[in-house]
Tab-separated table of C-alpha atoms in Angstrom:
chain	number	residue	atom	x	y	z
A	1	VAL	CA	21.396	58.275	-231.489
A	2	GLY	CA	21.697	55.086	-229.432
A	3	SER	CA	23.683	51.989	-230.324
A	4	ILE	CA	22.549	48.737	-231.942
A	5	THR	CA	23.048	45.344	-230.311
A	6	ILE	CA	23.874	42.603	-232.830
A	7	ASP	CA	24.335	38.860	-232.217
A	8	GLN	CA	28.124	38.381	-231.904
A	9	ASP	CA	27.997	35.448	-234.361
A	10	LEU	CA	26.544	37.735	-237.048
A	11	MET	CA	29.121	40.416	-236.260
A	12	ASP	CA	31.952	37.881	-236.585
A	13	LEU	CA	30.593	36.519	-239.852
A	14	VAL	CA	30.736	39.883	-241.604
A	15	GLY	CA	33.737	41.241	-239.706
A	16	LEU	CA	32.079	43.946	-237.591
A	17	LEU	CA	33.883	44.999	-234.431
A	18	PRO	CA	32.290	46.112	-231.168
A	19	LEU	CA	31.853	49.905	-231.173
A	20	GLU	CA	32.286	50.031	-234.974
A	21	GLU	CA	30.257	52.716	-236.702
A	22	VAL	CA	27.461	51.388	-238.902
A	23	GLU	CA	24.758	52.920	-241.063
A	24	LEU	CA	21.180	51.673	-240.902
A	25	VAL	CA	18.262	51.914	-243.293
A	26	ASN	CA	14.757	50.989	-242.178
A	27	LEU	CA	13.050	49.510	-245.253
A	28	ASN	CA	9.607	49.883	-243.661
A	29	ASN	CA	9.684	53.644	-243.096
A	30	GLY	CA	12.732	54.895	-245.038
A	31	LYS	CA	14.509	56.306	-241.988
A	32	ARG	CA	18.312	56.268	-241.986
A	33	TRP	CA	20.801	56.784	-239.176
A	34	SER	CA	24.348	56.151	-238.019
A	35	THR	CA	25.256	54.435	-234.773
A	36	TYR	CA	27.742	51.965	-233.303
A	37	THR	CA	27.617	48.244	-232.584
A	38	ILE	CA	27.332	46.472	-229.250
A	39	PRO	CA	27.888	42.683	-229.321
A	40	GLY	CA	24.849	40.645	-228.355
A	41	GLU	CA	24.567	37.099	-227.078
A	42	ARG	CA	25.850	34.537	-229.571
A	43	GLY	CA	23.307	32.418	-231.395
A	44	THR	CA	20.284	34.496	-230.426
A	45	GLY	CA	19.806	36.379	-233.693
A	46	GLU	CA	19.442	39.540	-231.637
A	47	ILE	CA	19.247	42.813	-233.572
A	48	CYS	CA	18.150	45.519	-231.139
A	49	PRO	CA	18.363	49.281	-231.703
A	50	ASN	CA	18.984	51.016	-228.366
A	51	GLY	CA	18.260	54.476	-227.001
A	52	GLY	CA	17.013	57.027	-229.506
A	53	ALA	CA	17.584	54.572	-232.364
A	54	ALA	CA	14.765	52.442	-230.957
A	55	LEU	CA	12.374	55.274	-231.814
A	56	LEU	CA	13.286	54.955	-235.505
A	57	CYS	CA	11.873	51.458	-235.943
A	58	GLU	CA	9.315	48.954	-234.694
A	59	PRO	CA	9.788	45.262	-233.870
A	60	GLY	CA	9.658	43.315	-237.130
A	61	ASP	CA	10.895	46.178	-239.333
A	62	LEU	CA	13.393	45.172	-242.016
A	63	LEU	CA	16.766	46.847	-241.507
A	64	ILE	CA	19.822	47.100	-243.700
A	65	ILE	CA	22.909	47.428	-241.504
A	66	TYR	CA	26.175	48.216	-243.227
A	67	ALA	CA	29.680	49.441	-242.586
A	68	TYR	CA	32.158	50.712	-245.097
A	69	GLN	CA	35.649	52.084	-245.175
A	70	MET	CA	37.193	54.870	-247.158
A	71	CYS	CA	39.746	53.403	-249.564
A	72	ASP	CA	42.127	55.053	-251.936
A	73	ARG	CA	41.005	54.406	-255.513
A	74	ALA	CA	44.562	53.616	-256.644
A	75	GLU	CA	44.903	51.049	-253.843
A	76	ILE	CA	41.703	49.272	-254.909
A	77	LEU	CA	42.761	49.303	-258.553
A	78	GLU	CA	46.050	47.696	-257.518
A	79	HIS	CA	44.985	45.312	-254.736
A	80	GLY	CA	41.215	44.878	-255.085
A	81	HIS	CA	38.664	44.804	-252.278
A	82	GLN	CA	36.389	42.292	-250.530
A	83	ALA	CA	33.067	42.655	-248.738
A	84	ARG	CA	30.893	40.179	-246.843
A	85	VAL	CA	27.097	40.331	-246.927
A	86	VAL	CA	24.559	38.447	-244.810
A	87	VAL	CA	20.929	38.231	-245.894
A	88	ALA	CA	18.886	37.082	-242.896
A	89	ASP	CA	15.371	35.765	-242.368
A	90	GLU	CA	12.747	37.232	-240.019
A	91	HIS	CA	14.540	35.604	-237.048
A	92	ASN	CA	17.938	36.982	-238.131
A	93	ARG	CA	19.205	33.553	-239.147
A	94	VAL	CA	21.536	33.523	-242.131
A	95	GLU	CA	19.597	32.800	-245.334
A	96	GLN	CA	22.393	33.758	-247.687
A	97	PHE	CA	26.040	34.698	-247.247
A	98	LEU	CA	27.769	36.522	-250.073
A	99	CYS	CA	31.423	37.244	-250.640
A	100	GLN	CA	31.726	40.207	-252.980
A	101	SER	CA	35.001	41.302	-254.497
A	102	LEU	CA	36.633	43.784	-256.786
A	103	THR	CA	39.528	42.162	-258.634
A	104	PRO	CA	42.074	44.189	-260.631
A	105	VAL	CA	41.899	43.153	-264.307
A	106	GLY	CA	43.984	45.785	-266.019
A	107	ARG	CA	44.983	49.366	-265.878
A	108	ASP	CA	42.275	51.351	-264.095
A	109	GLN	CA	39.773	48.479	-264.200
A	110	VAL	CA	38.311	46.054	-261.701
A	111	GLU	CA	35.918	43.163	-262.098
A	112	PHE	CA	33.001	42.819	-259.665
A	113	ASN	CA	32.147	39.315	-258.468
A	114	SER	CA	29.504	38.181	-256.012
A	115	ALA	CA	29.470	34.560	-254.900
A	116	THR	CA	27.208	32.741	-252.473
A	117	VAL	CA	29.134	30.835	-249.809
A	118	ASP	CA	27.309	27.664	-248.761
A	119	ASN	CA	28.835	27.192	-245.304
A	120	PRO	CA	30.257	30.510	-244.109
A	121	HIS	CA	31.383	29.200	-240.689
């Protein structure tokens, strides 16, 4: 399935790299697919599925775009983990930026925290 072009500013904010594999969920029709990122022009808010991926959605559809990495459980229990989340408006401008973390709090336990960051830049 084709790539997805994403505004480079949005990619930088959440730490996505060009050509990084991402998963997508179309909230309007329930379709899901995997593809890779292509950086778009900064400041445009561009989110554009390309190739066959463009057939899986319509302009204006709400998409969840996410990347994840496989981590060793023991490593997370020892060192924790952080994730960055952008919630965007209909023009793909940042409405909310969240920093989510797993913090080790004892043997075989982590604490989940999610905090809104007011000025993520």
